[in-house]
């Protein structure tokens, strides 16, 4: 077994350190992170409430306009449901835009990847509602005029101003959702999906005119019009500020430049960058930034990578250069990241971020466990460096098929020694009998609890390939770790 | 935690929906009286200009030619002089009901527009046309033509209103 246990200085090697066992177990109301945790949970709940309330409000707009009293027969009922579907569908589209807008409140509460996961889940319902909106209104209006839905749709397209834009918008929404389906998305390169996804903005822009000109609910002089306008303008401003203005400001503020590219292993490189005011970025160990290397042919590619070390600021740095610097560690996962190895020193770098809650901000307990595999080890390295814990209260488990795959393993070992964390190296191939396990064959019979007896009372940070991480998370849950103590970073975007 | 969020979300949503429904019931009551008022006005207008006949004729389709009937004195004083009098425009059929307006022209200027019939097929149509008609009237009076912007949220009513108006103006050789 390639496990290596490093007790903190003064502790007996071989005994899992558990000095306060039982003290704070299952009691999230104590400890230094309890208040922070309660705040974060409150924000997450607030988001849930806001989400449902906005959907209810969209429907209430129609109700408040005397909607119910206007429904007298089947035709009017079909039309009414069509209008409600449109309102709910557009509200979901707006929520999706806000979830993808990198709002600090959302990011701080649930993390960027969870927000995007939810964004993806809303995609299909939103499309179904918009399709229902179109079909039901074509049917309802058609019934009122004695036309079939197709003739009615043609009449709407030709005769009613702004309606042709709404049809274009519908086609765009279909294209965006279909290309985002996992099965379809796999067949095309990322860039194709990205380009089609940008059409969302066009889809929303073409959907708006008919809502305000044809939709009687938002007629001039109604408060409903103001509500809807403010919702749209607010969403647009949030997108413009957080997705365009903030990244541009951060890029100019920090003026990042590649200093050097260091090869860590045959397919892994560390990229070190210098810049200004890097102290403002410290404390974000484990969080990720979106990087754009402004070199020919590369500038349009955005890479989400976590810092693999806290920013080195000022003359206290023990590195060769005394310039402030930060570092990411990258593995060749695709054509895009492969080219990063050949980055020239002096290349300018644009950044967005930091994003995510794979950091101290997500802590809820005093004890912490970090489990990483492969290149997923690198964000843990930065987290280990910065997140607070007393000696003996942290455990690090690193998994790789060979010792060489424990990237930055030497640095982590030094940090564990310095801070008194327990470290296990789990190397070697998986067991041959195909059992789904996150452990190497040599430690096949071990359980998570064998490594970390107190895991139920710890924050568990997991970073690694999706399938592997899924197994770790499942075992952690069965060991008594609650959902809110689990922190998982996806990096296979 | 999730339980707390679920309960709060359910209560908040229910409260919002209830408030909307309550407000809607209020709108519906106040609307009922609005309908009565507007229908009386329409009847009065129709009677005075004897446009009842043209309304009936125009209902058959929106493509009907402007069946306007002027009861004023058609001026024959010369090319420069404009007609004076009251002219009813074509009755335009829309999905929300018939729209027909009547224009009063005096000394070459549009002095008044009366809506003989406005979209009324649903509760909401009444609301929309009640909101749009005064806006359109004042826009037309200041522009002195049917070439004005449609009212947001009342596109169909506006279009029909302006079509009917244009027919009336054509009849007046305006």
XYZ file of C-alpha atoms in Angstrom:
667
model
C 0.000 0.000 0.000
C 1.377 3.310 -1.048
C -0.134 5.182 1.798
C 2.053 7.589 3.557
C 1.074 9.022 6.829
C 2.700 12.176 7.988
C 1.703 13.201 11.435
C 2.259 16.752 12.460
C 5.353 17.429 14.531
C 4.920 16.107 18.035
C 2.252 13.605 17.124
C 2.774 9.909 17.020
C 2.883 8.594 13.515
C 0.386 5.889 12.692
C -2.444 7.138 14.846
C -5.084 9.127 13.048
C -5.108 12.411 14.881
C -8.431 13.174 16.462
C -7.820 15.397 19.432
C -11.328 16.786 19.740
C -13.249 13.776 18.671
C -16.912 14.147 19.524
C -16.653 17.793 20.506
C -18.331 19.324 17.495
C -19.561 16.198 15.829
C -22.839 16.783 13.991
C -23.094 20.096 15.627
C -22.739 22.766 12.971
C -23.794 25.477 15.420
C -20.344 25.603 16.974
C -16.900 26.236 15.590
C -15.381 29.218 13.827
C -17.097 28.548 10.517
C -20.606 28.045 11.888
C -21.759 31.641 11.340
C -20.293 31.767 7.837
C -21.996 28.494 7.026
C -25.373 29.687 8.308
C -25.077 32.843 6.211
C -24.270 30.872 3.088
C -27.158 28.457 3.635
C -29.474 31.398 4.215
C -28.385 32.953 0.922
C -28.918 29.678 -0.909
C -32.428 29.400 0.543
C -33.097 33.007 -0.345
C -32.170 32.217 -3.945
C -34.592 29.289 -4.007
C -37.362 31.519 -2.707
C -36.523 34.309 -5.171
C -36.552 31.851 -8.036
C -40.022 30.526 -7.282
C -41.328 33.943 -6.374
C -40.256 35.355 -9.740
C -42.084 32.569 -11.532
C -45.189 33.206 -9.420
C -44.876 36.929 -10.104
C -44.810 36.327 -13.861
C -48.109 34.487 -13.606
C -49.494 37.029 -11.130
C -48.958 39.773 -13.738
C -51.621 38.108 -15.825
C -53.899 37.417 -12.873
C -53.674 41.027 -11.722
C -54.741 42.147 -15.175
C -58.070 40.431 -14.678
C -56.880 37.353 -16.511
C -59.232 34.892 -14.875
C -62.360 36.902 -15.651
C -61.401 37.006 -19.338
C -61.650 33.235 -19.647
C -65.209 32.395 -20.630
C -64.975 29.674 -23.238
C -62.573 27.074 -24.629
C -60.989 29.462 -27.123
C -60.204 31.983 -24.445
C -58.886 29.247 -22.161
C -56.446 28.049 -24.832
C -55.301 31.621 -25.406
C -54.949 32.214 -21.670
C -52.801 29.132 -21.132
C -50.718 30.196 -24.133
C -50.109 33.604 -22.571
C -49.216 32.051 -19.202
C -46.787 29.635 -20.878
C -45.105 32.571 -22.586
C -44.801 34.496 -19.325
C -43.382 31.511 -17.441
C -41.059 30.611 -20.330
C -39.639 34.111 -20.586
C -39.226 34.255 -16.821
C -37.212 31.024 -16.944
C -35.079 32.459 -19.751
C -34.369 35.509 -17.600
C -33.501 33.290 -14.624
C -31.159 31.288 -16.854
C -29.426 34.463 -17.972
C -29.044 35.580 -14.361
C -27.667 32.178 -13.341
C -25.044 32.500 -16.073
C -24.316 36.143 -15.263
C -21.736 35.307 -12.549
C -23.587 37.391 -9.963
C -21.408 37.477 -6.833
C -24.421 36.734 -4.661
C -25.225 33.552 -6.582
C -21.580 32.516 -6.864
C -21.012 33.047 -3.153
C -24.104 31.095 -2.168
C -23.986 28.006 -4.357
C -20.868 28.397 -6.490
C -20.518 28.991 -10.177
C -20.663 25.357 -11.259
C -23.831 24.629 -9.285
C -25.417 27.754 -10.755
C -24.527 26.575 -14.265
C -25.789 23.087 -13.496
C -29.135 24.596 -12.571
C -28.971 26.812 -15.651
C -28.702 23.651 -17.764
C -31.641 22.042 -15.980
C -33.888 24.992 -16.793
C -33.071 24.875 -20.507
C -35.552 22.248 -21.584
C -38.513 23.427 -19.457
C -37.997 26.950 -20.788
C -38.033 25.725 -24.386
C -41.137 23.589 -23.821
C -42.977 26.545 -22.311
C -42.025 28.806 -25.214
C -43.093 26.178 -27.752
C -46.387 25.748 -25.904
C -46.790 29.524 -25.921
C -46.481 29.665 -29.713
C -48.642 26.630 -30.424
C -51.428 27.507 -27.988
C -51.687 31.103 -29.129
C -51.743 30.114 -32.808
C -54.509 27.642 -31.912
C -56.417 30.026 -29.654
C -56.302 32.993 -32.027
C -57.064 30.646 -34.912
C -60.152 29.324 -33.128
C -61.328 32.880 -32.518
C -61.074 33.678 -36.216
C -62.032 30.329 -37.665
C -58.545 29.621 -38.992
C -56.389 26.549 -38.501
C -53.277 27.125 -36.391
C -50.948 27.076 -39.415
C -52.894 29.740 -41.331
C -53.142 31.720 -38.122
C -49.365 31.482 -37.620
C -48.815 32.688 -41.184
C -51.279 35.511 -40.638
C -49.495 36.498 -37.428
C -46.139 36.438 -39.197
C -47.328 38.534 -42.135
C -49.839 40.911 -40.613
C -48.801 41.665 -37.054
C -45.741 43.868 -36.585
C -42.846 42.339 -34.599
C -44.348 38.868 -34.831
C -41.898 37.686 -37.481
C -39.126 38.514 -34.996
C -40.836 36.295 -32.448
C -40.791 33.415 -34.933
C -37.089 33.979 -35.571
C -36.538 34.024 -31.822
C -38.314 30.681 -31.442
C -36.093 29.097 -34.094
C -32.998 30.449 -32.331
C -34.129 29.137 -28.940
C -34.648 25.692 -30.455
C -31.163 25.784 -31.992
C -29.576 26.862 -28.705
C -31.257 24.174 -26.610
C -30.743 21.371 -29.125
C -27.016 22.073 -29.466
C -26.748 22.059 -25.684
C -28.165 18.554 -25.308
C -25.355 16.311 -24.134
C -25.737 13.845 -26.994
C -25.675 16.578 -29.625
C -23.014 18.624 -27.917
C -20.542 15.733 -27.971
C -20.661 15.547 -31.760
C -19.472 19.090 -32.258
C -16.403 20.942 -31.091
C -16.789 23.209 -28.072
C -16.387 26.290 -30.262
C -19.449 25.367 -32.320
C -21.575 25.010 -29.195
C -20.195 28.246 -27.823
C -21.006 30.168 -30.989
C -24.557 28.818 -31.144
C -24.964 29.568 -27.462
C -24.092 33.195 -28.082
C -27.206 33.305 -30.269
C -29.182 33.205 -27.008
C -28.708 36.939 -26.737
C -30.125 37.363 -30.239
C -32.986 35.020 -29.376
C -33.881 37.107 -26.335
C -33.485 40.361 -28.246
C -35.836 39.212 -31.006
C -38.333 37.861 -28.482
C -38.679 41.170 -26.639
C -40.408 43.448 -29.206
C -43.572 41.380 -29.548
C -43.942 41.120 -25.789
C -44.239 44.870 -25.501
C -46.021 45.690 -28.768
C -48.393 42.770 -29.317
C -48.836 41.515 -25.777
C -51.715 43.516 -24.313
C -50.544 42.670 -20.807
C -47.556 44.974 -21.233
C -49.461 47.792 -22.919
C -48.297 51.351 -22.387
C -49.421 52.789 -19.097
C -49.612 49.521 -17.177
C -47.481 48.740 -14.128
C -46.939 45.294 -15.608
C -45.005 46.945 -18.443
C -42.712 48.610 -15.930
C -42.137 45.407 -13.997
C -41.233 43.508 -17.144
C -39.082 46.329 -18.498
C -37.137 46.609 -15.239
C -36.670 42.836 -15.135
C -35.254 42.840 -18.676
C -33.126 45.943 -18.187
C -31.830 44.642 -14.848
C -30.835 41.321 -16.380
C -29.171 43.010 -19.344
C -27.228 45.348 -17.070
C -26.112 42.495 -14.822
C -24.811 40.596 -17.842
C -23.050 43.655 -19.243
C -21.456 44.508 -15.905
C -20.422 41.104 -14.585
C -19.577 39.379 -17.858
C -18.017 42.237 -19.812
C -17.145 45.271 -17.692
C -15.774 43.464 -14.624
C -13.438 41.152 -16.599
C -12.129 44.090 -18.616
C -11.542 46.075 -15.424
C -9.804 43.117 -13.727
C -7.608 42.574 -16.770
C -6.459 46.197 -16.805
C -6.116 46.320 -13.032
C -3.838 43.309 -12.722
C -1.922 43.517 -16.028
C -0.989 39.843 -15.931
C 1.946 38.707 -18.035
C 3.333 35.199 -18.437
C 6.701 35.002 -16.674
C 7.573 31.408 -17.407
C 6.146 28.027 -18.157
C 7.540 25.204 -16.016
C 7.101 21.589 -17.014
C 5.856 19.556 -14.040
C 5.527 16.247 -15.861
C 5.467 15.242 -19.548
C 1.948 16.553 -20.031
C 1.544 19.021 -17.184
C 2.874 22.544 -17.007
C 2.754 25.293 -14.421
C 2.235 28.762 -15.813
C 3.580 31.559 -13.651
C 2.368 35.077 -14.201
C 3.391 38.427 -12.821
C 1.112 41.385 -12.423
C -0.039 44.299 -10.354
C -2.058 44.349 -7.122
C -1.985 40.595 -6.825
C -2.537 40.866 -3.058
C -6.163 41.617 -3.910
C -6.425 38.113 -5.315
C -5.083 36.315 -2.262
C -7.365 34.230 -0.072
C -8.880 32.685 -3.143
C -7.001 29.409 -2.992
C -9.047 26.759 -4.770
C -11.299 29.214 -6.596
C -10.923 29.481 -10.305
C -10.382 32.228 -12.809
C -11.196 32.250 -16.488
C -7.970 32.861 -18.381
C -7.409 34.135 -21.887
C -3.870 34.159 -23.168
C -3.619 37.042 -25.596
C -1.435 35.330 -28.179
C -2.282 34.879 -31.866
C -4.814 32.084 -32.321
C -5.366 31.704 -28.583
C -6.959 34.891 -27.364
C -10.521 33.769 -28.047
C -10.183 30.606 -25.977
C -11.275 30.965 -22.365
C -9.811 28.445 -19.914
C -11.258 27.944 -16.454
C -8.345 27.025 -14.169
C -7.900 27.230 -10.446
C -4.892 28.820 -8.853
C -2.423 26.147 -7.840
C -0.794 28.389 -5.268
C -1.676 31.476 -3.317
C -0.454 34.605 -5.086
C 3.146 35.299 -4.052
C 3.205 38.874 -2.953
C 6.097 41.116 -2.105
C 9.604 40.488 -0.856
C 8.583 37.761 1.600
C 8.324 35.427 -1.361
C 10.756 32.552 -1.121
C 10.849 32.207 -4.900
C 13.722 33.200 -7.098
C 12.024 36.369 -8.247
C 10.679 38.923 -5.832
C 8.044 40.147 -8.227
C 4.471 39.402 -7.195
C 3.298 36.342 -9.086
C 0.565 33.758 -9.309
C 0.482 30.301 -10.764
C -1.818 27.825 -12.421
C -1.021 24.215 -13.225
C -2.491 22.756 -16.368
C -2.683 19.360 -17.991
C -2.978 18.759 -21.721
C -6.601 17.760 -21.904
C -7.397 19.098 -25.348
C -5.935 20.930 -28.284
C -6.517 24.212 -26.451
C -4.653 23.349 -23.268
C -1.913 21.571 -25.237
C -0.913 24.855 -26.785
C -0.555 26.445 -23.366
C 2.722 24.562 -22.917
C 4.239 26.619 -25.710
C 3.251 29.995 -24.271
C 5.967 32.604 -24.668
C 7.054 34.605 -21.642
C 5.680 38.120 -21.945
C 2.285 37.050 -23.253
C -0.453 39.236 -21.840
C -3.256 37.505 -19.967
C -6.880 38.552 -19.547
C -8.693 37.271 -16.472
C -12.205 36.908 -15.114
C -12.944 35.888 -11.606
C -12.353 34.523 -9.078
C -15.407 32.299 -9.175
C -16.682 29.325 -7.234
C -16.920 28.314 -3.602
C -14.221 25.640 -3.680
C -12.524 27.682 -1.015
C -12.516 28.726 2.600
C -15.801 30.531 1.914
C -17.573 27.157 1.822
C -16.179 25.881 5.139
C -18.722 24.837 7.753
C -16.611 22.774 10.194
C -13.242 23.028 11.884
C -12.014 19.795 10.368
C -11.234 19.558 6.683
C -10.553 16.692 4.293
C -9.159 17.193 0.787
C -9.340 14.427 -1.767
C -7.844 14.956 -5.204
C -6.890 12.909 -8.240
C -4.597 13.737 -11.140
C -4.639 17.351 -12.171
C -7.474 17.867 -9.652
C -4.779 17.874 -6.991
C -3.581 21.339 -7.973
C -6.511 23.427 -6.646
C -6.243 21.474 -3.382
C -2.634 22.581 -3.158
C -3.773 26.236 -3.098
C -6.610 25.509 -0.686
C -4.272 23.617 1.659
C -1.984 26.607 1.695
C -4.616 29.133 2.714
C -7.585 27.569 4.483
C -7.440 27.785 8.287
C -7.138 24.642 10.393
C -5.373 23.620 13.571
C -2.595 21.012 13.351
C -4.160 17.573 13.143
C -7.487 18.782 11.849
C -6.800 18.327 8.166
C -6.360 15.220 6.043
C -5.217 15.143 2.424
C -5.743 12.129 0.153
C -4.011 12.180 -3.210
C -4.803 9.652 -5.914
C -2.810 8.966 -9.063
C -1.999 5.929 -11.153
C 1.704 6.485 -10.457
C 3.654 8.637 -8.007
C 4.543 10.932 -10.922
C 0.868 11.692 -11.359
C 0.630 13.206 -7.907
C 1.247 16.621 -9.381
C 2.838 19.135 -7.051
C 3.107 16.219 -4.581
C 6.358 17.518 -3.166
C 4.907 20.953 -2.466
C 1.855 19.404 -0.827
C 4.053 17.198 1.331
C 5.959 20.243 2.538
C 2.745 22.137 3.249
C 1.340 19.182 5.194
C 4.487 19.007 7.270
C 4.471 22.703 7.940
C 0.795 22.937 8.846
C 0.340 19.594 10.542
C -1.977 17.912 8.084
C -2.196 14.179 7.543
C -1.315 13.070 4.029
C -2.032 9.826 2.198
C -0.665 8.906 -1.208
C -2.910 6.437 -3.024
C -1.095 5.325 -6.125
C -1.300 2.390 -8.484
C -3.844 1.069 -10.962
C -7.421 0.307 -10.065
C -8.435 -3.201 -9.092
C -8.799 -5.391 -12.157
C -12.157 -6.897 -11.271
C -13.924 -3.771 -12.487
C -15.544 -2.792 -9.238
C -16.330 0.897 -9.170
C -13.806 2.185 -6.763
C -11.895 5.371 -6.302
C -9.029 3.553 -4.629
C -6.046 1.731 -6.092
C -6.050 -2.055 -6.073
C -3.553 -2.041 -3.209
C -6.027 -0.290 -0.909
C -9.131 -1.840 -2.345
C -10.649 -2.965 0.900
C -10.125 0.353 2.668
C -12.934 2.736 3.329
C -12.926 6.495 3.568
C -13.454 6.205 7.320
C -10.208 4.193 7.648
C -8.292 7.204 6.425
C -10.381 9.839 8.164
C -12.289 8.481 11.170
C -13.913 11.855 11.832
C -15.040 12.471 8.302
C -18.683 12.955 9.286
C -17.666 16.109 11.086
C -15.459 17.579 8.371
C -15.731 19.636 5.246
C -14.836 17.378 2.339
C -13.291 18.946 -0.757
C -13.163 16.683 -3.794
C -11.504 17.501 -7.099
C -10.871 15.017 -9.877
C -12.375 13.322 -12.928
C -16.194 13.184 -12.838
C -16.639 9.413 -12.488
C -13.969 9.111 -9.834
C -15.270 12.089 -7.894
C -18.775 10.619 -8.033
C -17.526 7.508 -6.254
C -15.745 9.540 -3.607
C -18.817 11.695 -3.011
C -21.065 8.632 -2.750
C -18.811 7.037 -0.178
C -18.517 10.266 1.765
C -22.299 10.507 1.940
C -22.594 6.946 3.161
C -20.004 7.805 5.808
C -22.333 10.406 7.249
C -21.108 13.546 5.454
C -24.024 15.822 4.712
C -24.618 17.413 1.356
C -23.697 20.878 2.614
C -20.293 19.629 3.844
C -19.377 18.272 0.427
C -17.530 20.619 -1.894
C -16.878 19.375 -5.355
C -15.179 21.165 -8.184
C -15.865 20.079 -11.740
C -13.093 20.786 -14.124
C -14.175 18.869 -17.207
C -16.105 21.761 -18.683
C -32.187 23.657 5.024
C -33.846 22.524 1.837
C -37.060 22.053 3.759
C -36.941 25.612 5.016
C -36.302 26.884 1.483
C -39.131 24.793 0.060
C -41.674 25.954 2.596
C -40.679 29.614 2.249
C -40.749 29.403 -1.548
C -44.193 27.801 -1.490
C -45.575 30.453 0.865
C -44.030 33.338 -1.072
C -45.312 32.037 -4.405
C -48.781 31.400 -3.050
C -48.919 34.884 -1.545
C -47.844 36.493 -4.817
C -50.367 34.507 -6.843
C -53.122 35.302 -4.364
C -52.293 39.018 -4.434
C -52.316 38.934 -8.244
C -55.630 37.127 -8.327
C -57.128 39.544 -5.836
C -55.927 42.537 -7.848
C -57.317 40.898 -10.975
C -60.756 40.465 -9.447
C -60.726 44.164 -8.612
C -59.735 45.079 -12.187
C -62.544 42.930 -13.565
C -65.182 44.722 -11.454
C -64.024 48.195 -12.378
C -63.849 47.098 -15.991
C -67.452 46.020 -16.127
C -68.516 49.599 -15.504
C -66.021 50.849 -18.089
C -67.623 48.610 -20.695
C -71.051 50.076 -20.025
C -69.811 53.612 -20.368
C -67.967 53.008 -23.581
C -70.859 51.184 -25.183
C -73.228 54.048 -24.441
C -70.779 56.429 -26.012
C -70.567 54.294 -29.124
C -74.301 54.095 -29.529
C -74.620 57.843 -29.289
C -71.923 58.358 -31.896
C -73.453 55.889 -34.297
C -76.866 57.450 -34.076
C -75.778 60.963 -34.728
C -73.829 60.208 -37.878
C -76.073 57.552 -39.318
C -73.077 55.295 -39.732
C -74.916 52.228 -38.490
C -75.459 51.038 -42.002
C -71.841 51.289 -43.005
C -70.784 49.456 -39.886
C -72.964 46.526 -40.807
C -71.601 46.543 -44.334
C -68.020 46.802 -43.189
C -68.160 43.913 -40.762
C -67.906 41.376 -43.545
C -64.174 41.734 -43.868
C -61.210 43.914 -43.305
C -60.654 44.209 -47.043
C -63.917 46.054 -47.512
C -63.370 49.442 -49.124
C -63.780 52.515 -46.989
C -67.525 52.798 -46.741
C -67.562 56.255 -45.357
C -70.558 58.441 -45.321
C -70.164 62.130 -44.867
C -73.153 64.025 -43.676
C -71.393 67.343 -43.832
C -71.281 69.708 -46.752
C -68.900 68.455 -49.387
C -66.981 71.498 -50.369
C -66.735 72.460 -54.025
C -65.089 75.798 -53.559
C -61.886 74.792 -55.305
C -58.881 72.528 -55.174
C -57.258 74.403 -52.323
C -60.263 74.239 -50.060
C -60.589 71.116 -47.950
C -63.824 69.381 -47.122
C -65.529 70.046 -43.840
C -67.809 67.693 -41.980
C -67.922 64.340 -40.247
C -66.809 61.185 -41.980
C -66.998 57.601 -40.723
C -64.133 55.335 -41.691
C -64.176 51.737 -42.798
C -65.102 49.166 -40.164
C -61.973 47.059 -39.738
C -62.326 43.501 -38.494
C -59.623 42.330 -36.098
C -59.232 39.251 -33.980
C -60.407 41.263 -31.012
C -63.434 42.836 -32.650
C -64.405 45.587 -35.042
C -62.725 48.979 -35.060
C -64.325 51.975 -36.698
C -63.647 55.654 -36.170
C -65.264 58.846 -37.291
C -63.325 61.972 -38.080
C -64.471 65.587 -37.953
C -62.767 67.900 -40.396
C -63.168 71.645 -40.303
C -61.448 74.127 -42.566
C -58.838 71.672 -43.680
C -57.936 70.467 -40.185
C -58.768 67.352 -38.219
C -60.637 68.704 -35.229
C -61.967 65.546 -33.638
C -61.948 61.764 -33.842
C -64.671 59.661 -32.306
C -64.377 55.938 -31.920
C -67.606 54.395 -33.191
C -66.511 50.898 -32.319
C -63.432 49.549 -30.640
C -61.970 46.082 -30.020
C -64.176 44.512 -27.396
C -64.125 40.753 -27.789
C -62.476 40.020 -24.506
C -62.232 41.782 -21.203
C -58.653 42.646 -21.995
C -59.459 44.017 -25.437
C -61.793 46.540 -23.833
C -59.054 47.548 -21.435
C -56.503 47.864 -24.200
C -58.676 49.874 -26.535
C -59.831 52.121 -23.711
C -56.169 52.886 -23.078
C -55.073 53.167 -26.700
C -57.920 55.245 -28.209
C -57.295 58.519 -26.319
C -53.556 58.245 -26.992
C -54.135 57.668 -30.695
C -56.648 60.497 -30.833
C -54.256 63.041 -29.395
C -51.391 61.794 -31.573
C -53.509 62.113 -34.706
C -54.785 65.547 -33.721
C -51.282 66.860 -33.269
C -49.889 65.138 -36.378
C -52.957 66.032 -38.448
C -52.702 62.722 -40.275
C -53.136 58.983 -39.816
C -49.402 58.581 -40.137
C -48.562 58.135 -36.444
C -46.854 55.531 -34.268
C -48.882 52.568 -33.084
C -49.396 52.245 -29.337
C -47.240 49.620 -27.606
C -49.295 46.692 -26.329
C -52.163 47.691 -28.620
C -50.672 47.105 -32.051
C -53.719 45.432 -33.531
C -56.149 48.010 -32.207
C -53.850 50.825 -33.316
C -53.440 49.441 -36.816
C -57.167 48.992 -37.260
C -57.838 52.427 -35.783
C -55.436 54.106 -38.177
C -56.686 52.104 -41.176
C -60.256 53.158 -40.445
C -59.112 56.715 -39.901
C -57.222 56.770 -43.200
C -60.354 55.581 -45.013
C -62.353 58.371 -43.401
C -59.723 60.930 -44.339
C -59.683 59.600 -47.907
C -63.444 59.996 -48.037
C -63.036 63.556 -46.814
C -60.413 64.152 -49.526
C -58.253 65.318 -46.690
